[in-house]
Short mmCIF file of C-alpha atoms in Angstrom, two decimals:
data_model
loop_
_atom_site.label_atom_id
_atom_site.label_comp_id
_atom_site.label_asym_id
_atom_site.label_seq_id
_atom_site.Cartn_x
_atom_site.Cartn_y
_atom_site.Cartn_z
CA UNK A 30 12.02 -39.16 -15.53
CA UNK A 31 13.44 -36.64 -13.08
CA UNK A 32 13.70 -32.99 -14.12
CA UNK A 33 16.54 -30.96 -12.60
CA UNK A 34 15.74 -27.37 -11.65
CA UNK A 35 18.99 -25.41 -11.52
CA UNK A 36 19.32 -23.18 -8.46
CA UNK A 37 20.67 -20.39 -10.68
CA UNK A 38 17.55 -20.52 -12.87
CA UNK A 39 15.24 -20.23 -9.87
CA UNK A 40 17.33 -17.37 -8.42
CA UNK A 41 17.31 -15.46 -11.71
CA UNK A 42 13.58 -16.01 -12.18
CA UNK A 43 12.69 -14.80 -8.67
CA UNK A 44 14.96 -11.75 -9.00
CA UNK A 45 13.50 -10.86 -12.39
CA UNK A 46 9.92 -11.27 -11.17
CA UNK A 47 10.48 -9.04 -8.13
CA UNK A 48 12.08 -6.30 -10.20
CA UNK A 49 9.25 -6.65 -12.73
CA UNK A 50 6.46 -6.24 -10.19
CA UNK A 51 8.21 -3.32 -8.51
CA UNK A 52 7.50 -1.14 -11.56
CA UNK A 53 4.79 -2.94 -13.59
CA UNK A 54 1.27 -3.17 -12.22
CA UNK A 55 -0.65 -6.28 -13.30
CA UNK A 56 -2.55 -5.17 -16.39
CA UNK A 57 -5.83 -6.58 -15.09
CA UNK A 58 -5.53 -4.08 -12.23
CA UNK A 59 -4.76 -1.19 -14.60
CA UNK A 60 -7.74 -2.01 -16.81
CA UNK A 61 -10.07 -2.24 -13.81
CA UNK A 62 -8.68 0.99 -12.32
CA UNK A 63 -9.09 2.73 -15.68
CA UNK A 64 -12.74 1.70 -15.73
CA UNK A 65 -13.15 2.93 -12.15
CA UNK A 66 -11.59 6.28 -13.10
CA UNK A 67 -14.01 6.69 -15.99
CA UNK A 68 -17.01 5.92 -13.76
CA UNK A 69 -15.93 7.88 -10.67
CA UNK A 70 -18.10 10.87 -9.76
CA UNK A 71 -16.27 12.09 -6.64
CA UNK A 72 -13.78 14.82 -7.66
CA UNK A 73 -11.38 14.01 -4.80
CA UNK A 74 -11.43 10.27 -5.50
CA UNK A 75 -11.10 10.82 -9.27
CA UNK A 76 -8.04 13.01 -8.63
CA UNK A 77 -6.52 10.30 -6.42
CA UNK A 78 -7.11 7.59 -9.04
CA UNK A 79 -5.59 9.88 -11.68
CA UNK A 80 -2.46 10.21 -9.55
CA UNK A 81 -2.24 6.41 -9.14
CA UNK A 82 -2.66 5.78 -12.89
CA UNK A 83 -0.18 8.51 -13.83
CA UNK A 84 2.31 7.20 -11.28
CA UNK A 85 1.86 3.66 -12.64
CA UNK A 86 2.74 4.66 -16.19
CA UNK A 87 5.69 6.77 -15.00
CA UNK A 88 7.06 3.77 -13.09
CA UNK A 89 6.55 1.49 -16.09
CA UNK A 90 8.48 3.95 -18.26
CA UNK A 91 11.23 4.68 -15.75
CA UNK A 92 11.53 1.21 -14.17
CA UNK A 93 11.23 2.66 -10.66
CA UNK A 94 9.08 1.41 -7.75
CA UNK A 95 5.34 2.02 -7.80
CA UNK A 96 5.46 2.54 -4.04
CA UNK A 97 8.26 3.40 -1.63
CA UNK A 98 7.14 0.43 0.48
CA UNK A 99 8.47 -2.31 -1.78
CA UNK A 100 6.97 -4.92 0.47
CA UNK A 101 7.56 -8.16 2.27
CA UNK A 102 8.06 -10.95 -0.25
CA UNK A 103 5.66 -13.88 -0.21
CA UNK A 104 6.29 -16.86 -2.49
CA UNK A 105 3.86 -19.67 -3.31
CA UNK A 106 5.55 -22.68 -4.91
CA UNK A 107 3.84 -25.71 -6.42
CA UNK A 108 6.72 -28.13 -6.81
CA UNK A 109 6.24 -30.95 -9.31
CA UNK A 110 7.06 -34.28 -7.71
CA UNK A 111 9.22 -35.27 -10.68
CA UNK A 112 11.52 -32.27 -10.10
CA UNK A 113 14.63 -32.02 -8.00
CA UNK A 114 16.47 -28.86 -6.92
CA UNK A 115 20.13 -28.81 -7.93
CA UNK A 116 22.75 -28.23 -5.25
CA UNK A 117 22.93 -28.44 -1.47
CA UNK A 118 21.07 -25.23 -0.58
CA UNK A 119 17.53 -25.36 0.76
CA UNK A 120 14.65 -24.02 -1.29
CA UNK A 121 14.32 -21.14 1.21
CA UNK A 122 17.99 -20.23 0.76
CA UNK A 123 17.77 -20.33 -3.03
CA UNK A 124 14.65 -18.19 -3.19
CA UNK A 125 16.07 -15.72 -0.67
CA UNK A 126 19.12 -15.30 -2.88
CA UNK A 127 16.74 -14.23 -5.66
CA UNK A 128 15.08 -11.78 -3.28
CA UNK A 129 18.46 -10.41 -2.23
CA UNK A 130 19.58 -9.81 -5.82
CA UNK A 131 16.30 -8.13 -6.71
CA UNK A 132 16.29 -5.73 -3.77
CA UNK A 133 19.96 -4.79 -4.14
CA UNK A 134 19.81 -4.30 -7.92
CA UNK A 135 22.01 -1.24 -8.57
CA UNK A 136 19.77 0.20 -11.30
CA UNK A 137 16.57 -0.09 -9.25
CA UNK A 138 17.44 -0.65 -5.61
CA UNK A 139 14.33 -1.51 -3.63
CA UNK A 140 13.68 -0.49 -0.04
CA UNK A 141 14.68 -3.11 2.50
CA UNK A 142 11.90 -3.23 5.09
CA UNK A 143 12.37 -6.62 6.75
CA UNK A 144 13.41 -6.65 10.40
CA UNK A 145 14.89 -9.59 12.29
CA UNK A 146 14.12 -10.11 16.00
CA UNK A 147 10.65 -8.55 15.53
CA UNK A 148 9.67 -8.47 19.19
CA UNK A 149 12.81 -6.80 20.50
CA UNK A 150 15.75 -5.19 18.64
CA UNK A 151 13.98 -5.15 15.22
CA UNK A 152 17.20 -5.10 13.22
CA UNK A 153 16.95 -4.47 9.48
CA UNK A 154 18.31 -7.41 7.48
CA UNK A 155 19.43 -4.90 4.78
CA UNK A 156 18.38 -7.05 1.81
CA UNK A 157 14.66 -7.70 2.46
CA UNK A 158 15.25 -11.36 3.29
CA UNK A 159 13.97 -13.75 4.41
CA UNK A 160 10.88 -14.19 2.28
CA UNK A 161 7.71 -15.91 3.48
CA UNK A 162 7.67 -19.21 1.59
CA UNK A 163 4.78 -21.65 1.09
CA UNK A 164 5.43 -24.93 -0.73
CA UNK A 165 3.00 -27.55 -2.03
CA UNK A 166 4.08 -30.80 -3.64
CA UNK A 167 1.99 -31.57 -6.73
CA UNK A 168 2.08 -34.15 -9.55
CA UNK A 169 4.09 -33.22 -12.63
CA UNK A 170 7.47 -32.17 -13.95
CA UNK A 171 7.29 -28.38 -13.57
CA UNK A 172 7.68 -25.85 -10.78
CA UNK A 173 5.00 -23.17 -10.63
CA UNK A 174 5.79 -19.99 -8.67
CA UNK A 175 3.64 -17.05 -7.58
CA UNK A 176 5.70 -14.07 -6.42
CA UNK A 177 4.18 -11.20 -4.42
CA UNK A 178 5.49 -8.16 -2.58
CA UNK A 179 3.03 -6.90 0.04
CA UNK A 180 3.24 -3.45 1.62
CA UNK A 181 2.91 -3.05 5.37
CA UNK A 182 0.04 -0.56 5.17
CA UNK A 183 -2.32 -3.08 3.60
CA UNK A 184 -0.96 -6.14 5.40
CA UNK A 185 -1.56 -4.42 8.75
CA UNK A 186 -5.29 -4.19 7.95
CA UNK A 187 -5.72 -7.97 7.76
CA UNK A 188 -8.71 -9.32 9.68
CA UNK A 189 -9.61 -12.73 11.09
CA UNK A 190 -12.51 -14.21 13.04
CA UNK A 191 -13.42 -17.66 14.26
CA UNK A 192 -17.13 -17.42 13.45
CA UNK A 193 -19.95 -19.56 14.68
CA UNK A 194 -21.33 -21.69 11.83
CA UNK A 195 -24.52 -19.60 11.69
CA UNK A 196 -22.74 -16.20 11.59
CA UNK A 197 -22.98 -14.06 8.44
CA UNK A 198 -19.78 -13.57 6.46
CA UNK A 199 -21.31 -10.59 4.63
CA UNK A 200 -22.22 -8.82 7.88
CA UNK A 201 -18.71 -9.36 9.26
CA UNK A 202 -17.00 -8.02 6.12
CA UNK A 203 -19.24 -4.94 6.09
CA UNK A 204 -18.36 -4.37 9.75
CA UNK A 205 -14.61 -4.79 9.20
CA UNK A 206 -14.03 -2.76 6.01
CA UNK A 207 -14.91 0.62 7.60
CA UNK A 208 -12.63 -0.27 10.51
CA UNK A 209 -9.78 -0.78 8.03
CA UNK A 210 -10.01 2.91 7.15
CA UNK A 211 -7.84 4.06 4.27
CA UNK A 212 -4.49 2.78 5.50
CA UNK A 213 -4.61 -0.08 3.00
CA UNK A 214 -4.69 2.44 0.11
CA UNK A 215 -7.92 1.69 -1.74
CA UNK A 216 -9.02 1.06 -4.42
CA UNK A 217 -7.68 -2.47 -4.36
CA UNK A 218 -8.81 -6.05 -3.82
CA UNK A 219 -10.16 -8.02 -0.89
CA UNK A 220 -8.87 -11.55 -0.47
CA UNK A 221 -11.07 -13.79 1.68
CA UNK A 222 -10.33 -17.27 3.01
CA UNK A 223 -13.10 -19.40 4.47
CA UNK A 224 -12.69 -22.68 6.35
CA UNK A 225 -9.90 -25.01 7.33
CA UNK A 226 -8.22 -23.88 10.54
CA UNK A 227 -7.19 -20.41 11.67
CA UNK A 228 -3.88 -20.45 9.82
CA UNK A 229 -5.38 -22.13 6.74
CA UNK A 230 -8.02 -19.41 6.39
CA UNK A 231 -5.34 -16.71 6.46
CA UNK A 232 -3.29 -18.61 3.89
CA UNK A 233 -6.31 -18.98 1.61
CA UNK A 234 -7.01 -15.24 1.84
CA UNK A 235 -3.44 -14.42 0.80
CA UNK A 236 -3.46 -17.01 -1.99
CA UNK A 237 -6.70 -15.64 -3.38
CA UNK A 238 -5.00 -12.29 -4.05
CA UNK A 239 -2.79 -13.98 -6.65
CA UNK A 240 -5.78 -14.27 -8.99
CA UNK A 241 -6.57 -11.88 -11.82
CA UNK A 242 -9.26 -9.21 -11.45
CA UNK A 243 -12.33 -10.47 -13.30
CA UNK A 244 -15.30 -8.94 -11.48
CA UNK A 245 -16.60 -7.18 -14.61
CA UNK A 246 -16.57 -10.46 -16.56
CA UNK A 247 -18.15 -12.34 -13.66
CA UNK A 248 -21.00 -9.85 -13.36
CA UNK A 249 -21.52 -9.90 -17.13
CA UNK A 250 -22.00 -13.70 -17.32
CA UNK A 251 -23.57 -14.11 -13.87
CA UNK A 252 -22.52 -16.33 -10.94
CA UNK A 253 -22.33 -20.08 -11.48
CA UNK A 254 -21.92 -21.14 -7.84
CA UNK A 255 -22.39 -19.84 -4.30
CA UNK A 256 -18.83 -18.51 -3.99
CA UNK A 257 -19.21 -16.41 -7.13
CA UNK A 258 -22.56 -15.08 -5.90
CA UNK A 259 -20.92 -14.16 -2.59
CA UNK A 260 -18.12 -12.34 -4.43
CA UNK A 261 -20.63 -10.21 -6.32
CA UNK A 262 -22.70 -9.48 -3.21
CA UNK A 263 -19.64 -8.37 -1.25
CA UNK A 264 -18.31 -6.30 -4.16
CA UNK A 265 -21.55 -4.36 -4.48
CA UNK A 266 -22.14 -3.90 -0.76
CA UNK A 267 -18.56 -2.85 0.07
CA UNK A 268 -18.56 -0.24 -2.71
CA UNK A 269 -21.96 0.98 -1.47
CA UNK A 270 -20.19 2.02 1.76
CA UNK A 271 -18.91 5.05 -0.17
CA UNK A 272 -15.36 4.89 1.26
CA UNK A 273 -13.80 5.47 -2.15
CA UNK A 274 -10.22 5.93 -3.34
CA UNK A 275 -7.88 6.75 -0.45
CA UNK A 276 -10.94 6.98 1.82
CA UNK A 277 -11.94 10.31 0.28
CA UNK A 278 -15.48 9.19 -0.53
CA UNK A 279 -16.55 7.78 -3.89
CA UNK A 280 -17.82 4.87 -5.92
CA UNK A 281 -14.74 2.61 -6.13
CA UNK A 282 -13.45 1.24 -2.83
CA UNK A 283 -12.61 -2.20 -4.22
CA UNK A 284 -12.06 -3.50 -7.74
CA UNK A 285 -12.65 -7.17 -6.94
CA UNK A 286 -13.28 -9.70 -4.17
CA UNK A 287 -11.45 -13.02 -4.30
CA UNK A 288 -12.56 -16.00 -2.20
CA UNK A 289 -11.00 -19.42 -1.61
CA UNK A 290 -12.47 -21.99 0.77
CA UNK A 291 -11.49 -25.28 2.43
CA UNK A 292 -13.44 -27.89 4.41
CA UNK A 293 -13.58 -27.12 8.13
CA UNK A 294 -14.61 -28.60 11.47
CA UNK A 295 -18.34 -28.91 12.14
CA UNK A 296 -18.07 -26.51 15.09
CA UNK A 297 -16.03 -23.88 13.22
CA UNK A 298 -16.21 -21.26 10.50
CA UNK A 299 -12.84 -19.45 10.36
CA UNK A 300 -12.88 -16.44 8.05
CA UNK A 301 -9.89 -14.28 7.08
CA UNK A 302 -9.75 -11.10 5.02
CA UNK A 303 -6.60 -9.50 3.60
CA UNK A 304 -6.69 -6.38 1.42
CA UNK A 305 -4.37 -5.73 -1.50
CA UNK A 306 -3.54 -2.05 -1.98
CA UNK A 307 -3.31 0.28 -4.97
CA UNK A 308 0.30 -0.89 -5.40
CA UNK A 309 -0.82 -4.49 -5.91
CA UNK A 310 2.25 -6.53 -6.91
CA UNK A 311 2.24 -10.16 -7.97
CA UNK A 312 3.40 -12.30 -10.90
CA UNK A 313 3.57 -15.94 -11.96
CA UNK A 314 6.20 -18.04 -13.75
CA UNK A 315 6.87 -21.72 -14.43
CA UNK A 316 10.17 -23.60 -14.61
CA UNK A 317 10.59 -26.86 -16.51
CA UNK A 318 14.36 -27.36 -16.31
CA UNK A 319 15.10 -25.61 -19.61
CA UNK A 320 16.33 -22.34 -18.05
CA UNK A 321 15.13 -19.27 -16.16
CA UNK A 322 11.75 -17.66 -16.80
CA UNK A 323 11.60 -13.98 -17.69
CA UNK A 324 8.35 -12.00 -17.71
CA UNK A 325 7.23 -10.07 -20.78
CA UNK A 326 6.83 -6.33 -20.30
CA UNK A 327 3.34 -4.93 -20.96
CA UNK A 328 2.82 -2.36 -23.70
CA UNK A 329 2.73 1.26 -22.54
CA UNK A 330 -0.14 1.88 -24.95
CA UNK A 331 -2.30 -0.36 -22.74
CA UNK A 332 -2.37 2.23 -19.94
CA UNK A 333 -5.40 4.57 -19.87
CA UNK A 334 -4.69 8.00 -21.32
CA UNK A 335 -4.63 9.73 -17.93
CA UNK A 336 -2.06 12.44 -17.23
CA UNK A 337 -2.53 13.92 -13.77
CA UNK A 338 -1.71 17.61 -13.38
CA UNK A 339 -2.03 19.82 -10.29
CA UNK A 340 -5.57 21.12 -9.84
CA UNK A 341 -5.78 24.74 -11.02
CA UNK A 342 -8.11 25.40 -8.08
CA UNK A 343 -5.61 24.11 -5.52
CA UNK A 344 -4.10 26.65 -3.12
CA UNK A 345 -0.34 27.10 -3.23
CA UNK A 346 1.27 27.16 0.21
CA UNK A 347 4.71 28.59 1.06
CA UNK A 348 6.04 26.34 3.82
CA UNK A 349 8.88 28.73 4.57
CA UNK A 350 6.50 31.52 5.61
CA UNK A 351 3.61 29.37 6.82
CA UNK A 352 1.78 30.70 9.90
CA UNK A 353 -0.67 29.12 12.30
CA UNK A 354 -3.33 31.57 11.11
CA UNK A 355 -2.97 30.28 7.54
CA UNK A 356 -3.17 26.68 8.73
CA UNK A 357 -6.38 27.53 10.59
CA UNK A 358 -7.91 28.90 7.38
CA UNK A 359 -7.72 25.48 5.68
CA UNK A 360 -10.88 23.37 5.59
CA UNK A 361 -11.22 19.60 5.29
CA UNK A 362 -11.27 18.61 1.63
CA UNK A 363 -9.22 21.61 0.47
CA UNK A 364 -6.52 20.75 -2.06
CA UNK A 365 -3.12 22.32 -1.47
CA UNK A 366 0.20 22.47 -3.33
CA UNK A 367 3.09 22.66 -0.87
CA UNK A 368 6.24 24.63 -1.70
CA UNK A 369 9.38 25.14 0.34
CA UNK A 370 11.14 23.13 3.05
CA UNK A 371 9.45 20.23 4.84
CA UNK A 372 10.86 17.84 7.45
CA UNK A 373 10.32 14.08 7.41
CA UNK A 374 10.00 11.48 10.12
CA UNK A 375 8.22 8.19 10.76
CA UNK A 376 8.07 5.42 13.39
CA UNK A 377 11.70 5.05 14.47
CA UNK A 378 12.39 8.79 14.39
CA UNK A 379 9.31 9.56 16.50
CA UNK A 380 10.28 6.89 19.05
CA UNK A 381 13.80 8.34 19.31
CA UNK A 382 12.45 11.88 19.64
CA UNK A 383 10.29 10.72 22.56
CA UNK A 384 13.23 9.00 24.24
CA UNK A 385 15.38 12.13 23.89
CA UNK A 386 12.67 14.41 25.26
CA UNK A 387 12.14 12.03 28.20
CA UNK A 388 15.85 12.29 28.98
CA UNK A 389 15.85 16.08 28.56
CA UNK A 390 18.21 15.95 25.59
CA UNK A 391 18.13 18.54 22.78
CA UNK A 392 16.66 17.40 19.45
CA UNK A 393 18.78 17.51 16.28
CA UNK A 394 16.32 19.87 14.58
CA UNK A 395 13.59 22.27 15.68
CA UNK A 396 10.01 21.43 14.70
CA UNK A 397 8.62 24.84 15.60
CA UNK A 398 6.48 26.28 12.80
CA UNK A 399 7.40 23.35 10.57
CA UNK A 400 5.50 20.67 8.65
CA UNK A 401 6.49 17.00 8.92
CA UNK A 402 6.01 14.34 6.25
CA UNK A 403 5.58 10.71 7.34
CA UNK A 404 7.78 8.94 4.78
CA UNK A 405 10.57 6.42 4.35
CA UNK A 406 11.90 6.99 0.82
CA UNK A 407 13.58 4.57 -1.54
CA UNK A 408 17.26 5.31 -2.15
CA UNK A 409 17.83 7.52 -5.22
CA UNK A 410 19.49 6.23 -8.37
CA UNK A 411 21.19 8.17 -11.16
CA UNK A 412 20.34 11.86 -10.99
CA UNK A 413 17.35 11.48 -8.69
CA UNK A 414 17.17 13.76 -5.66
CA UNK A 415 15.24 11.06 -3.82
CA UNK A 416 13.72 7.74 -4.82
CA UNK A 417 9.97 7.06 -4.74
CA UNK A 418 8.71 8.77 -1.60
CA UNK A 419 5.01 8.25 -1.04
CA UNK A 420 3.40 8.68 2.38
CA UNK A 421 3.30 6.05 5.08
CA UNK A 422 0.25 5.32 7.23
CA UNK A 423 -0.26 8.26 9.58
CA UNK A 424 -2.22 6.26 12.16
CA UNK A 425 0.99 4.70 13.44
CA UNK A 426 2.16 8.16 14.53
CA UNK A 427 -1.06 8.94 16.41
CA UNK A 428 0.45 8.24 19.83
CA UNK A 429 3.20 10.79 19.14
CA UNK A 430 0.93 13.55 17.81
CA UNK A 431 0.50 15.55 21.03
CA UNK A 432 4.23 15.31 21.72
CA UNK A 433 5.08 16.70 18.28
CA UNK A 434 2.46 19.46 18.46
CA UNK A 435 4.00 20.47 21.80
CA UNK A 436 7.24 21.03 19.87
CA UNK A 437 5.47 23.71 17.79
CA UNK A 438 4.61 21.60 14.73
CA UNK A 439 2.12 23.29 12.38
CA UNK A 440 0.93 20.35 10.29
CA UNK A 441 1.57 16.73 9.36
CA UNK A 442 1.46 14.93 6.00
CA UNK A 443 0.77 11.22 5.61
CA UNK A 444 -1.73 8.77 4.18
CA UNK A 445 -4.99 7.37 5.57
CA UNK A 446 -7.11 8.44 8.48
CA UNK A 447 -6.18 9.69 11.96
CA UNK A 448 -7.64 8.12 15.07
CA UNK A 449 -9.89 9.96 17.54
CA UNK A 450 -7.08 10.89 19.96
CA UNK A 451 -4.90 12.33 17.19
CA UNK A 452 -7.85 14.17 15.65
CA UNK A 453 -8.67 15.68 19.05
CA UNK A 454 -5.03 16.72 19.53
CA UNK A 455 -4.97 18.36 16.09
CA UNK A 456 -8.12 20.34 16.92
CA UNK A 457 -6.81 21.36 20.34
CA UNK A 458 -3.50 22.44 18.82
CA UNK A 459 -5.28 24.28 15.98
CA UNK A 460 -3.04 22.45 13.52
CA UNK A 461 -3.87 20.26 10.50
CA UNK A 462 -3.30 16.85 8.98
CA UNK A 463 -2.74 16.71 5.22
CA UNK A 464 -3.13 13.57 3.13
CA UNK A 465 -0.94 12.61 0.17
CA UNK A 466 -2.00 9.78 -2.14
CA UNK A 467 -0.71 6.34 -1.27
CA UNK A 468 0.25 4.45 -4.41
CA UNK A 469 1.70 7.50 -6.20
CA UNK A 470 5.21 7.42 -4.75
CA UNK A 471 7.18 8.10 -7.94
CA UNK A 472 4.85 10.93 -8.98
CA UNK A 473 5.16 12.49 -5.52
CA UNK A 474 8.94 12.18 -5.60
CA UNK A 475 9.04 14.36 -8.73
CA UNK A 476 7.80 17.22 -6.54
CA UNK A 477 10.85 16.85 -4.26
CA UNK A 478 13.63 19.09 -5.58
CA UNK A 479 16.11 18.85 -2.72
CA UNK A 480 16.89 16.41 0.10
CA UNK A 481 19.35 16.33 2.97
CA UNK A 482 19.57 14.39 6.24
CA UNK A 483 19.21 16.64 9.29
CA UNK A 484 18.90 14.05 12.06
CA UNK A 485 19.29 10.38 13.00
CA UNK A 486 21.32 9.46 9.91
CA UNK A 487 21.90 5.97 11.31
CA UNK A 488 18.19 5.20 10.82
CA UNK A 489 18.61 5.10 7.04
CA UNK A 490 15.25 5.57 5.31
CA UNK A 491 13.75 6.41 8.73
CA UNK A 492 16.16 9.31 9.32
CA UNK A 493 14.89 12.89 9.52
CA UNK A 494 15.30 14.55 6.12
CA UNK A 495 14.61 18.07 5.02
CA UNK A 496 12.89 18.04 1.63
CA UNK A 497 12.64 21.03 -0.69
CA UNK A 498 9.31 20.59 -2.47
CA UNK A 499 7.56 22.28 -5.37
CA UNK A 500 3.81 21.88 -5.91
CA UNK A 501 3.62 18.83 -3.66
CA UNK A 502 -0.08 17.75 -3.84
CA UNK A 503 -2.05 17.14 -0.64
CA UNK A 504 -5.64 17.23 0.60
CA UNK A 505 -6.62 18.67 3.98
CA UNK A 506 -7.83 15.56 5.80
CA UNK A 507 -8.24 17.00 9.33
CA UNK A 508 -8.58 20.75 9.72
CA UNK A 509 -7.94 22.94 12.76
CA UNK A 510 -11.56 22.50 13.88
CA UNK A 511 -11.17 18.70 13.93
CA UNK A 512 -13.31 18.11 10.84
CA UNK A 513 -12.16 14.80 9.38
CA UNK A 514 -12.59 14.10 5.65
CA UNK A 515 -12.22 10.35 6.21
CA UNK A 516 -15.28 10.40 8.45
CA UNK A 517 -17.39 12.94 6.59
CA UNK A 518 -16.83 12.20 2.87
CA UNK A 519 -17.74 8.48 2.94
CA UNK A 520 -21.01 9.31 4.71
CA UNK A 521 -21.90 11.76 1.93
CA UNK A 522 -21.13 9.23 -0.77
CA UNK A 523 -22.86 6.38 1.05
CA UNK A 524 -26.05 8.45 1.03
CA UNK A 525 -25.60 9.40 -2.64
CA UNK A 526 -25.12 5.77 -3.66
CA UNK A 527 -28.15 4.67 -1.62
CA UNK A 528 -30.33 7.36 -3.21
CA UNK A 529 -29.22 6.37 -6.71
CA UNK A 530 -30.06 2.71 -6.01
CA UNK A 531 -33.52 3.71 -4.82
CA UNK A 532 -34.06 5.71 -8.03
CA UNK A 533 -32.95 2.73 -10.12
CA UNK A 534 -35.53 0.48 -8.40
CA UNK A 535 -38.38 2.99 -8.70
#
């Protein structure tokens, strides 16, 4: 008997799932993050996790995006062979219509980040389509769908290697994770795919991230096969690196490791690793021809009782009277609360600034004695001044750092680490790089009290804005002497963790 799956039901189900995951974390992640918060000993990392948990509950209450980067949509479909799709549209077209409706929803419009013609003109498609679709035909009379929205910061940290059969997967992972830095917004998950071919290993790694976090349960009962033993070994050894939340040093770098494998060629051992960030977003639904599937909202009481507030020891900074001497007094690890007017700008704006300077054209705004925030906010709804506006990965602006410092810039705000060239430029310019917490976009946006476009309006979310901020929380990540918290703090915590393990054995 053939089961008909109505196109409208699939569209509605995809749209509902994408809206759902934009503001509801998976509860397995929240429980695991709550446990990590309770166990965390690093003050900076504990503060970052508190911001992520507080932001998560705020988004659940307000139905607004967890992160300003609302992701590229990936869909895994297991299509029952007794099912047929109604109508003359392809499965890709039907699912993309669901994506379109979700991202253009007037009550919770999501940021459109997908660009067509990726190698050349990179034109925004305006509705976050097309999605990345994977379909498997399976026995049965139902359609099973996994929906995910993956942010660029974590996706960009994906790793792959065609290993020799005798190479160590553990050694490779422990080599790669520090190279990933903090741009993938830990604490999160690592998805690992082993075997098949190059593309199959990457697909397995992404699929593995659809699973629920169950590391605590796995460790409690013990591994029952080699894959489970490998998961536990990697979990313990990665966390022993001391990278911690947001790369600030601490106990919880990852909350779980997921592994899927597939038979491979005798001469090969392809291994892929894809991280999932603190804004992990995925959901599952099943269609059986009886109508659309709608996900059940979690209970707000299930969130840990964590209510982040600005640190009383944090230094308040007046951006409108900020001087280079004050910037030079900041030290790596200091917590600051920014107040006053701050400019924004990210990839496209920096590229246009460079082009204008190369042509000798005047810029639309002066950067002298100003602070710039690397951000691409979500459009506001209702009475919001700005939508969720968390930081984007600062590393992508490294190649523009000297150029911007030459314009008189005092400091930069973003997420994750800076590379060696940018760190050197910051030290030479006696400026600073400040880190805001990735994964706390809605919480951060509450500190923005005013917003206006001051340049490149045609770039949309990548335009230059001037934000008026009040008690905007940041940590000094690179100070005027070039001291880098992302290099120094993990080393401290790696040593602490190693000493504690030695004490446990003795």
